[in-house]
């Protein structure tokens, strides 16, 4: 899913993270799978960090 600007939605990133984690379970020694999962986790982390209010 994308928003009206073509950006990936948080929900899409969450689903992608679940898919990548399932792939890691299926291929725990595959570095490419781990790297792909890491990219999704970083993107989701960035998205969630941007949307959270600042803590005083």
GROMACS .gro file of C-alpha atoms in nm:
model
   56
    1UNK     CA    1   0.000   0.000   0.000
    2UNK     CA    2   0.109   0.349  -0.070
    3UNK     CA    3  -0.028   0.685   0.028
    4UNK     CA    4  -0.138   0.946  -0.224
    5UNK     CA    5   0.225   1.054  -0.270
    6UNK     CA    6   0.339   0.701  -0.358
    7UNK     CA    7   0.514   0.647  -0.024
    8UNK     CA    8   0.508   0.309   0.146
    9UNK     CA    9   0.259   0.301   0.433
   10UNK     CA   10   0.344   0.192   0.786
   11UNK     CA   11   0.104  -0.100   0.751
   12UNK     CA   12   0.284  -0.218   0.439
   13UNK     CA   13   0.617  -0.201   0.621
   14UNK     CA   14   0.470  -0.398   0.912
   15UNK     CA   15   0.349  -0.672   0.677
   16UNK     CA   16   0.684  -0.677   0.499
   17UNK     CA   17   0.860  -0.718   0.833
   18UNK     CA   18   0.646  -1.021   0.919
   19UNK     CA   19   0.719  -1.174   0.577
   20UNK     CA   20   1.094  -1.118   0.618
   21UNK     CA   21   1.095  -1.266   0.968
   22UNK     CA   22   0.915  -1.573   0.834
   23UNK     CA   23   1.180  -1.595   0.561
   24UNK     CA   24   1.453  -1.586   0.827
   25UNK     CA   25   1.283  -1.872   1.011
   26UNK     CA   26   1.280  -2.067   0.684
   27UNK     CA   27   1.641  -1.988   0.594
   28UNK     CA   28   1.827  -1.894   0.913
   29UNK     CA   29   2.174  -1.914   0.754
   30UNK     CA   30   2.096  -1.706   0.443
   31UNK     CA   31   2.274  -1.370   0.465
   32UNK     CA   32   2.076  -1.219   0.179
   33UNK     CA   33   1.749  -1.296   0.358
   34UNK     CA   34   1.887  -1.139   0.676
   35UNK     CA   35   2.004  -0.828   0.492
   36UNK     CA   36   1.665  -0.785   0.325
   37UNK     CA   37   1.494  -0.819   0.662
   38UNK     CA   38   1.732  -0.565   0.814
   39UNK     CA   39   1.640  -0.309   0.549
   40UNK     CA   40   1.270  -0.351   0.625
   41UNK     CA   41   1.326  -0.325   1.001
   42UNK     CA   42   1.533  -0.007   0.953
   43UNK     CA   43   1.266   0.147   0.729
   44UNK     CA   44   0.992   0.063   0.979
   45UNK     CA   45   1.201   0.198   1.267
   46UNK     CA   46   1.256   0.523   1.080
   47UNK     CA   47   0.886   0.552   1.002
   48UNK     CA   48   0.779   0.488   1.361
   49UNK     CA   49   1.041   0.726   1.497
   50UNK     CA   50   0.914   0.999   1.265
   51UNK     CA   51   0.551   0.954   1.374
   52UNK     CA   52   0.606   0.935   1.750
   53UNK     CA   53   0.578   1.255   1.951
   54UNK     CA   54   0.898   1.388   2.101
   55UNK     CA   55   0.959   1.286   2.460
   56UNK     CA   56   1.047   1.583   2.682
   0.00000   0.00000   0.00000
